[in-house]
mmCIF file with all atom_site columns, C-alpha atoms in Angstrom:
data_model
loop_
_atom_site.group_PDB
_atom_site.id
_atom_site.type_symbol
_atom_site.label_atom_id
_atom_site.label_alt_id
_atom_site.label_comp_id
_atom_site.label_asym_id
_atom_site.label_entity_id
_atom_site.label_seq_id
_atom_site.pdbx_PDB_ins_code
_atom_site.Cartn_x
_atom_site.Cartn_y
_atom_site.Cartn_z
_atom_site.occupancy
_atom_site.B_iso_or_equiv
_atom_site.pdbx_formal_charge
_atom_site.auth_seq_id
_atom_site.auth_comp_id
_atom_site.auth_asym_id
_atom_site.auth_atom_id
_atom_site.pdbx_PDB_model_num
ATOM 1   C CA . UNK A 1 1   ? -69.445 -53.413 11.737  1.00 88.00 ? 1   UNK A CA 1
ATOM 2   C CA . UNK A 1 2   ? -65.949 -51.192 10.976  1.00 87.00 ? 2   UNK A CA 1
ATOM 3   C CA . UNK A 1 3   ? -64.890 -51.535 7.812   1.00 85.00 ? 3   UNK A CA 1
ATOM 4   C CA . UNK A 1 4   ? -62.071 -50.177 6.054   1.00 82.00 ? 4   UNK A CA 1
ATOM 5   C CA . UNK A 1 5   ? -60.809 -50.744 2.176   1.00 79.00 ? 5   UNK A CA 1
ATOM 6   C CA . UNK A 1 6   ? -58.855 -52.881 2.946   1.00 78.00 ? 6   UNK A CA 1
ATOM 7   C CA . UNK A 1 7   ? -61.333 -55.021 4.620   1.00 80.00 ? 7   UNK A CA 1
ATOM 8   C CA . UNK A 1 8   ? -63.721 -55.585 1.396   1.00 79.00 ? 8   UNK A CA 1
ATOM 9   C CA . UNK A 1 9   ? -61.236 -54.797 -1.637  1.00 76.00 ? 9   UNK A CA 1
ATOM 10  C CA . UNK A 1 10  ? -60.022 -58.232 -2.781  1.00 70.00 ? 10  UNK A CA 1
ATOM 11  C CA . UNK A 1 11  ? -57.416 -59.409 -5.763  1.00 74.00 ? 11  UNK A CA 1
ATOM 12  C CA . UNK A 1 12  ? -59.823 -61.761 -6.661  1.00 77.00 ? 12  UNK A CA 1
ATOM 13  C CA . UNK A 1 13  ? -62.694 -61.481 -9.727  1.00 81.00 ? 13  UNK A CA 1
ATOM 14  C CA . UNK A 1 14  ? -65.774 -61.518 -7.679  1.00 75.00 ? 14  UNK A CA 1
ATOM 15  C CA . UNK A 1 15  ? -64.607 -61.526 -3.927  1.00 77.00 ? 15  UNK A CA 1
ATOM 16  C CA . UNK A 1 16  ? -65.036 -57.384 -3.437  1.00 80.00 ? 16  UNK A CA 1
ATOM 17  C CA . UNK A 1 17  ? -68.887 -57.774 -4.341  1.00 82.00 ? 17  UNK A CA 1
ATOM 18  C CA . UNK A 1 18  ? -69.202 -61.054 -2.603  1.00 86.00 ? 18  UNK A CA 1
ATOM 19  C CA . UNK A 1 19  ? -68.066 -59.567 0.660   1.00 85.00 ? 19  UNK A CA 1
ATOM 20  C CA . UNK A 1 20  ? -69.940 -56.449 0.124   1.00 85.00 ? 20  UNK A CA 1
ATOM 21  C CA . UNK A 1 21  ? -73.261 -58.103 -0.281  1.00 87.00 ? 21  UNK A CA 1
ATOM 22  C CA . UNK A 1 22  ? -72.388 -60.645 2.720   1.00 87.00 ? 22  UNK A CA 1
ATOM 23  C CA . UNK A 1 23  ? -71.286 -57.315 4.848   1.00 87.00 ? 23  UNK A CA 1
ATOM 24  C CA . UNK A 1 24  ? -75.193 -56.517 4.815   1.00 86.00 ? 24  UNK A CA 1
ATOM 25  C CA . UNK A 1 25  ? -76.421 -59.798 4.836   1.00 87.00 ? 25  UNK A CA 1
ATOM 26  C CA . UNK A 1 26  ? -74.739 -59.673 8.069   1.00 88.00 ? 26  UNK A CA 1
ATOM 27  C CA . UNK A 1 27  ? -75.836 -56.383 9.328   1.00 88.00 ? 27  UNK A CA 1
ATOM 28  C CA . UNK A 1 28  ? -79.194 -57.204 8.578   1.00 86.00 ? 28  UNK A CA 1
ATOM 29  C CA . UNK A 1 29  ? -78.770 -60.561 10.245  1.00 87.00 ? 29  UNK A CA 1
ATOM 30  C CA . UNK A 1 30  ? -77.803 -58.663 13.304  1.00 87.00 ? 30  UNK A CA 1
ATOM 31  C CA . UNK A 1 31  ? -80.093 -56.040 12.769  1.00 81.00 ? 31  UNK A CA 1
ATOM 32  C CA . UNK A 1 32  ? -80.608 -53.427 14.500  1.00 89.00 ? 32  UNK A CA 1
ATOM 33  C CA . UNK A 1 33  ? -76.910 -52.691 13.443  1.00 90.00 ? 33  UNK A CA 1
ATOM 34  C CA . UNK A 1 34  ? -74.507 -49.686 11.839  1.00 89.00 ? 34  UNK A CA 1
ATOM 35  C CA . UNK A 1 35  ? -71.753 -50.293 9.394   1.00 89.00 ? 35  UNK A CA 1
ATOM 36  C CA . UNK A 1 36  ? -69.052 -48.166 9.706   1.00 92.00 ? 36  UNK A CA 1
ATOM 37  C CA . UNK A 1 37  ? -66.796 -47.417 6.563   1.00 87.00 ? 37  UNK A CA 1
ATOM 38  C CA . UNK A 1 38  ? -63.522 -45.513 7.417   1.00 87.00 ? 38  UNK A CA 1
ATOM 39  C CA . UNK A 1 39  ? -61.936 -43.803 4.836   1.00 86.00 ? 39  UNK A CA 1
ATOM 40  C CA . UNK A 1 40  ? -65.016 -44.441 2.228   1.00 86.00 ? 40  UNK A CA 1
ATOM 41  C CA . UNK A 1 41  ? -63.337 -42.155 0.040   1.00 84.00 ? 41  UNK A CA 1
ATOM 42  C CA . UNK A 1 42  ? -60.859 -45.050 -1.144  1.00 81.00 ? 42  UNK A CA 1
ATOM 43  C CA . UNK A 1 43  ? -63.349 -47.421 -2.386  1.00 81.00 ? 43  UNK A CA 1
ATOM 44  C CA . UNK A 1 44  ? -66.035 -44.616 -3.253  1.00 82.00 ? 44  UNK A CA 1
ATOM 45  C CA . UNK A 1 45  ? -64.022 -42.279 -5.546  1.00 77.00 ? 45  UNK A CA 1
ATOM 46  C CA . UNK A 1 46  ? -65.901 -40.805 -8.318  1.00 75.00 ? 46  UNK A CA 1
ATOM 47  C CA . UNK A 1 47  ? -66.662 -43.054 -11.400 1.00 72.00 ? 47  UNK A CA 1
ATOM 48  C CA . UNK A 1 48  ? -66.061 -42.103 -14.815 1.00 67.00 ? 48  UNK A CA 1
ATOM 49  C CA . UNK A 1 49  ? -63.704 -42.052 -18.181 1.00 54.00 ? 49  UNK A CA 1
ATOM 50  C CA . UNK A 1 50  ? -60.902 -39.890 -16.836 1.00 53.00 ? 50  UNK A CA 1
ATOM 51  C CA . UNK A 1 51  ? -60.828 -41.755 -13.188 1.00 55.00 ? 51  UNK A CA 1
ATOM 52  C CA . UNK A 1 52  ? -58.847 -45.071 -14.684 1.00 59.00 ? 52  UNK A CA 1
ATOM 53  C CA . UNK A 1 53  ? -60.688 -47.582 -12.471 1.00 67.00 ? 53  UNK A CA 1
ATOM 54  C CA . UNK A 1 54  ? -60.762 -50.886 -12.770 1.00 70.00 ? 54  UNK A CA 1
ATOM 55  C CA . UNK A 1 55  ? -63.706 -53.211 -14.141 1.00 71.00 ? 55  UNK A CA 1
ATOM 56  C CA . UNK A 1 56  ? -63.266 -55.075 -10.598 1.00 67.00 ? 56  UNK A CA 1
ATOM 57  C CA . UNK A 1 57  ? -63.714 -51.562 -8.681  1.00 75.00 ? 57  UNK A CA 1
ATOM 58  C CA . UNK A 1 58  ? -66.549 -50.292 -10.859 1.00 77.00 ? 58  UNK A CA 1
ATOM 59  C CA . UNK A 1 59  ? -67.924 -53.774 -9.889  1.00 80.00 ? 59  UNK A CA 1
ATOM 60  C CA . UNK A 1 60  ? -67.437 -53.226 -6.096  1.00 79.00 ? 60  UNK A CA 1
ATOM 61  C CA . UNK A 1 61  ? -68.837 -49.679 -6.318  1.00 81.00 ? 61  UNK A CA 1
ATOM 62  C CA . UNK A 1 62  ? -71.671 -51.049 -7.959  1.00 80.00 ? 62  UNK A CA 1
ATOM 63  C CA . UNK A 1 63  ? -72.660 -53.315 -5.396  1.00 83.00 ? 63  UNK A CA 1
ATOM 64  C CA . UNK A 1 64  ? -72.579 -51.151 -2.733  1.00 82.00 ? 64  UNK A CA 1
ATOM 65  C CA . UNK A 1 65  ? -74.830 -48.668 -4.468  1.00 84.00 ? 65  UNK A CA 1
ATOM 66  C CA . UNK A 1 66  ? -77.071 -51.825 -4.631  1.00 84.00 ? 66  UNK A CA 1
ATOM 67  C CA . UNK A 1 67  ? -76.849 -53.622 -1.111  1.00 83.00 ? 67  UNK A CA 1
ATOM 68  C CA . UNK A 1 68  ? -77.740 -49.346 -0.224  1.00 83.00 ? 68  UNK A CA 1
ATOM 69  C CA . UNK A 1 69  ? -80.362 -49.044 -2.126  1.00 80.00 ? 69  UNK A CA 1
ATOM 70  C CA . UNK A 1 70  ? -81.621 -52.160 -0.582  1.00 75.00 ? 70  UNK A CA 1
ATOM 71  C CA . UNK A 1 71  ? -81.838 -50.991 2.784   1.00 74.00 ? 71  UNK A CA 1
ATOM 72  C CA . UNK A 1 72  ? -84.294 -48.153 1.625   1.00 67.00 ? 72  UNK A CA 1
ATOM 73  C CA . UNK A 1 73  ? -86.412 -51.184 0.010   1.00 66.00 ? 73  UNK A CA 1
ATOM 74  C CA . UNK A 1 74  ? -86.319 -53.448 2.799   1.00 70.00 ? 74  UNK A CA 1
ATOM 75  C CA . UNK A 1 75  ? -86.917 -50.970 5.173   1.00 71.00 ? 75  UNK A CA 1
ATOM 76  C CA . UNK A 1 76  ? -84.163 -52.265 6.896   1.00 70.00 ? 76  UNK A CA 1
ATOM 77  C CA . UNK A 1 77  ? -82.558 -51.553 10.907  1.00 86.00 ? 77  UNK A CA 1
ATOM 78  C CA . UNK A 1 78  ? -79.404 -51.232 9.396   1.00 86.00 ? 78  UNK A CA 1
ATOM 79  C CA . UNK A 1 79  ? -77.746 -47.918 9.726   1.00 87.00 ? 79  UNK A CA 1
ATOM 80  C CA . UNK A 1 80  ? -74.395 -46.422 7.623   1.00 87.00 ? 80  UNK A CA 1
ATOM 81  C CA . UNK A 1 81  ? -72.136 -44.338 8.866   1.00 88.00 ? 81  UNK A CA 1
ATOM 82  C CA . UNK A 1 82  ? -69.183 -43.010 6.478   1.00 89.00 ? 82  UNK A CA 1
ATOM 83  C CA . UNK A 1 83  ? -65.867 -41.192 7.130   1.00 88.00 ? 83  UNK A CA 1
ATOM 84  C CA . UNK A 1 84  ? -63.797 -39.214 4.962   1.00 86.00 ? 84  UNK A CA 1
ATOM 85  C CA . UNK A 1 85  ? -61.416 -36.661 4.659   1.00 83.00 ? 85  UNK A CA 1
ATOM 86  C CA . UNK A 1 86  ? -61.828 -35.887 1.043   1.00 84.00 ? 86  UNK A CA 1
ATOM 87  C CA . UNK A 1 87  ? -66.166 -35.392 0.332   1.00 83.00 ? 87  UNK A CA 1
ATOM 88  C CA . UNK A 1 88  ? -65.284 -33.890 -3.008  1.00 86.00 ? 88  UNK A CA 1
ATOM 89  C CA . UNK A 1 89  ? -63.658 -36.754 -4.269  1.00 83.00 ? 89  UNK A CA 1
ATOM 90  C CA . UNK A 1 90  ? -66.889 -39.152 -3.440  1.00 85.00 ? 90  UNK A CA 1
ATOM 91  C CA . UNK A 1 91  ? -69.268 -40.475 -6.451  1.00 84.00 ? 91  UNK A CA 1
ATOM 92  C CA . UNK A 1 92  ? -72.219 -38.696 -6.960  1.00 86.00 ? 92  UNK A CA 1
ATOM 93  C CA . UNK A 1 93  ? -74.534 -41.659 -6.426  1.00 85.00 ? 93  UNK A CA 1
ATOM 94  C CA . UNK A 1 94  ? -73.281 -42.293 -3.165  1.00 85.00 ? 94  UNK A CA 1
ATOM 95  C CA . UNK A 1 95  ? -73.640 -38.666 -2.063  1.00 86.00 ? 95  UNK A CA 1
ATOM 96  C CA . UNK A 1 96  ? -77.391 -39.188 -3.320  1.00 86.00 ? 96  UNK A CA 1
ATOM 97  C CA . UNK A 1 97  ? -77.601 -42.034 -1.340  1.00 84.00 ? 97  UNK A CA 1
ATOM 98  C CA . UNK A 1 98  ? -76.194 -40.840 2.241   1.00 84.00 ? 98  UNK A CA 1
ATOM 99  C CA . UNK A 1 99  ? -79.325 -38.899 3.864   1.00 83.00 ? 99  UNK A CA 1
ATOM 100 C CA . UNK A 1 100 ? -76.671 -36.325 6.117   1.00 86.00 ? 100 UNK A CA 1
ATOM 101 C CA . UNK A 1 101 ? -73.758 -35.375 5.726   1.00 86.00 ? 101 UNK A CA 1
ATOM 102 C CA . UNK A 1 102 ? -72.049 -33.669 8.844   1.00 88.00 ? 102 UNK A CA 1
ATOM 103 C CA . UNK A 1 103 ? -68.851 -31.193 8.151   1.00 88.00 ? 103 UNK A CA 1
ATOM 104 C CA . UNK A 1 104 ? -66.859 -31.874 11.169  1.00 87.00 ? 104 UNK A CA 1
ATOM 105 C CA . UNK A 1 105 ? -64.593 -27.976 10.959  1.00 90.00 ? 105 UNK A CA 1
ATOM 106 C CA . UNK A 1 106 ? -61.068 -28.383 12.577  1.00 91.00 ? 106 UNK A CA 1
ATOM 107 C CA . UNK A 1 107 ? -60.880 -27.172 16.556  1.00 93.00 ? 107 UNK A CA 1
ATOM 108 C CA . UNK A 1 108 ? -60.592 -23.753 16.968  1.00 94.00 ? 108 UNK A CA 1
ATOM 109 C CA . UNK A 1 109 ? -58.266 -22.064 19.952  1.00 94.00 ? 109 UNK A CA 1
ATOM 110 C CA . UNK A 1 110 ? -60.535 -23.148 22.523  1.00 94.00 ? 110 UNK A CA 1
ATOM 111 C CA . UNK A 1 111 ? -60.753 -26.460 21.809  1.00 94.00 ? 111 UNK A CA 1
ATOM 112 C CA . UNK A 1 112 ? -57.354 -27.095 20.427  1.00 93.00 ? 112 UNK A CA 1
ATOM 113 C CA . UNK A 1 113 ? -56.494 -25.650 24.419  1.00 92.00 ? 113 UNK A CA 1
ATOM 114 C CA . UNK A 1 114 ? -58.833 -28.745 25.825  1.00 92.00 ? 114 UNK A CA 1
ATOM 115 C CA . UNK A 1 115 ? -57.516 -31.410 23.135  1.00 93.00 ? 115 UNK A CA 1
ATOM 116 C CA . UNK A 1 116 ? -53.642 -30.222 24.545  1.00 90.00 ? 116 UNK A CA 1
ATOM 117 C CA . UNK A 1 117 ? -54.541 -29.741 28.357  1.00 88.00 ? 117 UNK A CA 1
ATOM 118 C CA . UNK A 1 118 ? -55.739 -33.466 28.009  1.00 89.00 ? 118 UNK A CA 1
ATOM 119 C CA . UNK A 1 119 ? -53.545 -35.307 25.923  1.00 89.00 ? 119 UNK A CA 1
ATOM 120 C CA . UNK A 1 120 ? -50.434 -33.677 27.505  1.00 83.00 ? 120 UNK A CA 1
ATOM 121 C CA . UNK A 1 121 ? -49.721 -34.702 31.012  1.00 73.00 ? 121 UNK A CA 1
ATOM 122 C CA . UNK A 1 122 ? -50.120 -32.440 34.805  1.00 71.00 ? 122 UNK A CA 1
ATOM 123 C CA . UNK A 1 123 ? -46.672 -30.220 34.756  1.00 64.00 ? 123 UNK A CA 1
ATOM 124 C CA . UNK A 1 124 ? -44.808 -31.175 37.278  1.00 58.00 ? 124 UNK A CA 1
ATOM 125 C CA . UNK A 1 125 ? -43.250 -27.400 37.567  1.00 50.00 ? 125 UNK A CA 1
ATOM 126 C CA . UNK A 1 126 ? -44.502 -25.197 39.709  1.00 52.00 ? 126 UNK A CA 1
ATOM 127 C CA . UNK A 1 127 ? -45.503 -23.027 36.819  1.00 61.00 ? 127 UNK A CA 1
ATOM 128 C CA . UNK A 1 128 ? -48.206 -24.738 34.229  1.00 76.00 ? 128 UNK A CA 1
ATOM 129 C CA . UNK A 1 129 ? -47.925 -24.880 30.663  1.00 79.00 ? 129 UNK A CA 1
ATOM 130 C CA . UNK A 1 130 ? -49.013 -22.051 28.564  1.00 86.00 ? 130 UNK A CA 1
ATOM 131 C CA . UNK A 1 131 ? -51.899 -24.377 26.895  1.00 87.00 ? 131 UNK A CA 1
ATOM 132 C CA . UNK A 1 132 ? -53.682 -21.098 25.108  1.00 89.00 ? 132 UNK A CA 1
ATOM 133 C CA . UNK A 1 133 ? -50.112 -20.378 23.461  1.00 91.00 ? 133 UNK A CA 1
ATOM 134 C CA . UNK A 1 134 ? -49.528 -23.054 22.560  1.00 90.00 ? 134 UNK A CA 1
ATOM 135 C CA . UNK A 1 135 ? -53.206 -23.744 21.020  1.00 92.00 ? 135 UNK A CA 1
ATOM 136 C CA . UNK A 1 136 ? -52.728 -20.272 19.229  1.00 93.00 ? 136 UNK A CA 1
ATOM 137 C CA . UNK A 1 137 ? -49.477 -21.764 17.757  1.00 93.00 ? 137 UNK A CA 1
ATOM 138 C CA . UNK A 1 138 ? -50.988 -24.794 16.451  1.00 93.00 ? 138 UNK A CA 1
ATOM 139 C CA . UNK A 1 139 ? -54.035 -23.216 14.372  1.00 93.00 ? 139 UNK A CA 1
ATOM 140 C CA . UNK A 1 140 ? -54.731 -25.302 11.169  1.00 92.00 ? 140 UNK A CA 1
ATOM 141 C CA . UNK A 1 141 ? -54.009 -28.322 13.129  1.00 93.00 ? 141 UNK A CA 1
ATOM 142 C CA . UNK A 1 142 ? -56.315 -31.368 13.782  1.00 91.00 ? 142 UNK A CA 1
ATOM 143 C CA . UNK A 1 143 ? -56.880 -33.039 16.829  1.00 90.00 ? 143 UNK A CA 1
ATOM 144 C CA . UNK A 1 144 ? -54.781 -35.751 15.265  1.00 89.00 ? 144 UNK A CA 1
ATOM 145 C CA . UNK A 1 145 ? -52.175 -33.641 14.306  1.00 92.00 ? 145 UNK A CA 1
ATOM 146 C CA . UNK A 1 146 ? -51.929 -32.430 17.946  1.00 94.00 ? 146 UNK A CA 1
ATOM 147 C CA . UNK A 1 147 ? -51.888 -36.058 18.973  1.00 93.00 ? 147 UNK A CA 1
ATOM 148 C CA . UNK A 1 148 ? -48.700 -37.053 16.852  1.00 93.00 ? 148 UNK A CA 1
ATOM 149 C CA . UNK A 1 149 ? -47.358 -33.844 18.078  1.00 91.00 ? 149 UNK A CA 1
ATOM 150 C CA . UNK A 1 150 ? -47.761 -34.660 21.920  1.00 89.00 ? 150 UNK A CA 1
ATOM 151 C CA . UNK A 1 151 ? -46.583 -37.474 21.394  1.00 90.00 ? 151 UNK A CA 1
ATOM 152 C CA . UNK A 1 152 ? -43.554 -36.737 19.046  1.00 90.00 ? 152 UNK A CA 1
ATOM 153 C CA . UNK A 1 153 ? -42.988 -33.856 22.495  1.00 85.00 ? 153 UNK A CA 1
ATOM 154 C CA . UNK A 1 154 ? -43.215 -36.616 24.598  1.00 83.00 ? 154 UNK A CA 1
ATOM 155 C CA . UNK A 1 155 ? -40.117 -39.087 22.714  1.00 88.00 ? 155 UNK A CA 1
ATOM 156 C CA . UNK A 1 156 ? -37.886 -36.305 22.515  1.00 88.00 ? 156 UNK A CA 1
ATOM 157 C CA . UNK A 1 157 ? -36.485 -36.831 26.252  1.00 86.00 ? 157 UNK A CA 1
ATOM 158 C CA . UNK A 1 158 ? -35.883 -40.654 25.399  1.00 88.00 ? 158 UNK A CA 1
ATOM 159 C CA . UNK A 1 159 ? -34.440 -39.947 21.896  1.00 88.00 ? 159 UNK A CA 1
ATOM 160 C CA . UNK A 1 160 ? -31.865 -37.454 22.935  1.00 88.00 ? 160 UNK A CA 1
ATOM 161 C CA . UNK A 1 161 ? -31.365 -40.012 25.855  1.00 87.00 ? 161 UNK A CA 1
ATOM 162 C CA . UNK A 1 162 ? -30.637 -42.467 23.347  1.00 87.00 ? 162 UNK A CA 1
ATOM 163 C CA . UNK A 1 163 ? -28.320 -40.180 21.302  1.00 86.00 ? 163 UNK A CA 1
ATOM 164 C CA . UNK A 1 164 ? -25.885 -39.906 24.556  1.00 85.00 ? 164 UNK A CA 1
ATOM 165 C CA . UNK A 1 165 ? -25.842 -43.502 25.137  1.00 86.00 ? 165 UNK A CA 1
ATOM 166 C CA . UNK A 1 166 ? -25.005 -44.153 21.510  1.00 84.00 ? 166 UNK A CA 1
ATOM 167 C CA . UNK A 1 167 ? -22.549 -41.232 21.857  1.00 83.00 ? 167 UNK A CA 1
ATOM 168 C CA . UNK A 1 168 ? -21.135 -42.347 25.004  1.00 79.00 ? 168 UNK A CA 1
ATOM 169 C CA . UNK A 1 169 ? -20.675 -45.802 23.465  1.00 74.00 ? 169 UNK A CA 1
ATOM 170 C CA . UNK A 1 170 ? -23.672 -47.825 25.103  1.00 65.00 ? 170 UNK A CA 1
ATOM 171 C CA . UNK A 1 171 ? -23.165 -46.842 28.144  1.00 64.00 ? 171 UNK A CA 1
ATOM 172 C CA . UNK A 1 172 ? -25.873 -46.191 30.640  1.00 59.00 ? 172 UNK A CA 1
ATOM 173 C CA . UNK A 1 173 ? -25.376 -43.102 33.233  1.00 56.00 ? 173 UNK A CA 1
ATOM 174 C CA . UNK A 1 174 ? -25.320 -44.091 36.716  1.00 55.00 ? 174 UNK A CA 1
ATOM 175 C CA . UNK A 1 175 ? -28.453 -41.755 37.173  1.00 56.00 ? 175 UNK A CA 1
ATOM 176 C CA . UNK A 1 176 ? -30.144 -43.292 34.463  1.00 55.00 ? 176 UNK A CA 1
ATOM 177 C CA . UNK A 1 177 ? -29.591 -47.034 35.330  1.00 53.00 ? 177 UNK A CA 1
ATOM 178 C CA . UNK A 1 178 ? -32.892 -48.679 36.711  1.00 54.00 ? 178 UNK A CA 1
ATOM 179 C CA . UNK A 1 179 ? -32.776 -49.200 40.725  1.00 51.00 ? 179 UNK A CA 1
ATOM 180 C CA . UNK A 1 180 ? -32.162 -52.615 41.372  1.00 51.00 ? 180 UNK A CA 1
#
């Protein structure tokens, strides 16, 4: 099961816990099964006076300590897996609660070099691209970040394509135009 916020956070009094507790009703249903919540940091932020949540999120929170604590109880097949980006912003009872945590570090030169070998196409120049360069360049970044910038490298031909055909008034160079 992938969840995300958005998936069990409702308007509605009631529906966030209802659709918590029927989440693991399911995945026990199912069971063996793993529940994946993306992002857990945006429905699992640390209770508390100064955090200004809602009765209705306090609510949520509370169930899913609950339906967790269940699994334990039940001796359940049902396996969690969280994400998140920000661990020091998560409540302390669900840190309790999650057996492992794994620190996943950003790539370092080396593998930054594999992520960009394989997300940018073969050269088609005789010479290849400087991949190790370009990986030192690019320290700090996450594979992600090298993903949006591939691909941000890879729309510049068609946006500066665009900018001459808007320049040129709309219209398309003869070696540009589509074979018919």
């Amino acid at each position: 099961f992938n969840i995300s916020a958005s998936s069990i956070v409702s308007k509605w009094r009631g529906d966030s816990e209802k659709l918590v507790r029927v989440l693991f009703e399911l995945a026990h249903h199912h069971a063996p099964s793993t529940i994946f919540i993306d992002e857990i940091d945006s429905i699992m932020s640390a209770r508390g006076e100064g955090a200004g949540e809602h009765e209705g999120s306090r609510r949520m929170k509370t169930e899913l300590l609950v339906q967790m604590d269940g699994l334990i109880a039940r001796d359940a097949q049902v396996f969690v897996l969280a994400a998140t980006n920000l661990p020091w912003e998560l409540d302390l009872a669900l840190l309790r609660r999650l057996e492992k945590r794994i620190h996943v570090p950003l790539p370092e030169a080396a593998g930054r070099a594999v992520i960009l070998r394989w997300l940018l196409p073969p050269e088609r120049a005789e010479a290849s691209l400087p991949y190790d360069e370009l990986a030192a360049r690019a320290e700090g970044y996450s594979g992600s970040d090298l993903a949006l910038v591939c691909k941000e490298a890879a729309m510049r031909p068609l946006r500066r394509l665009l900018a001459e055909i808007e320049r040129d008034g709309g219209e398309v160079a003869a070696d540009v135009r589509p074979a018919p």
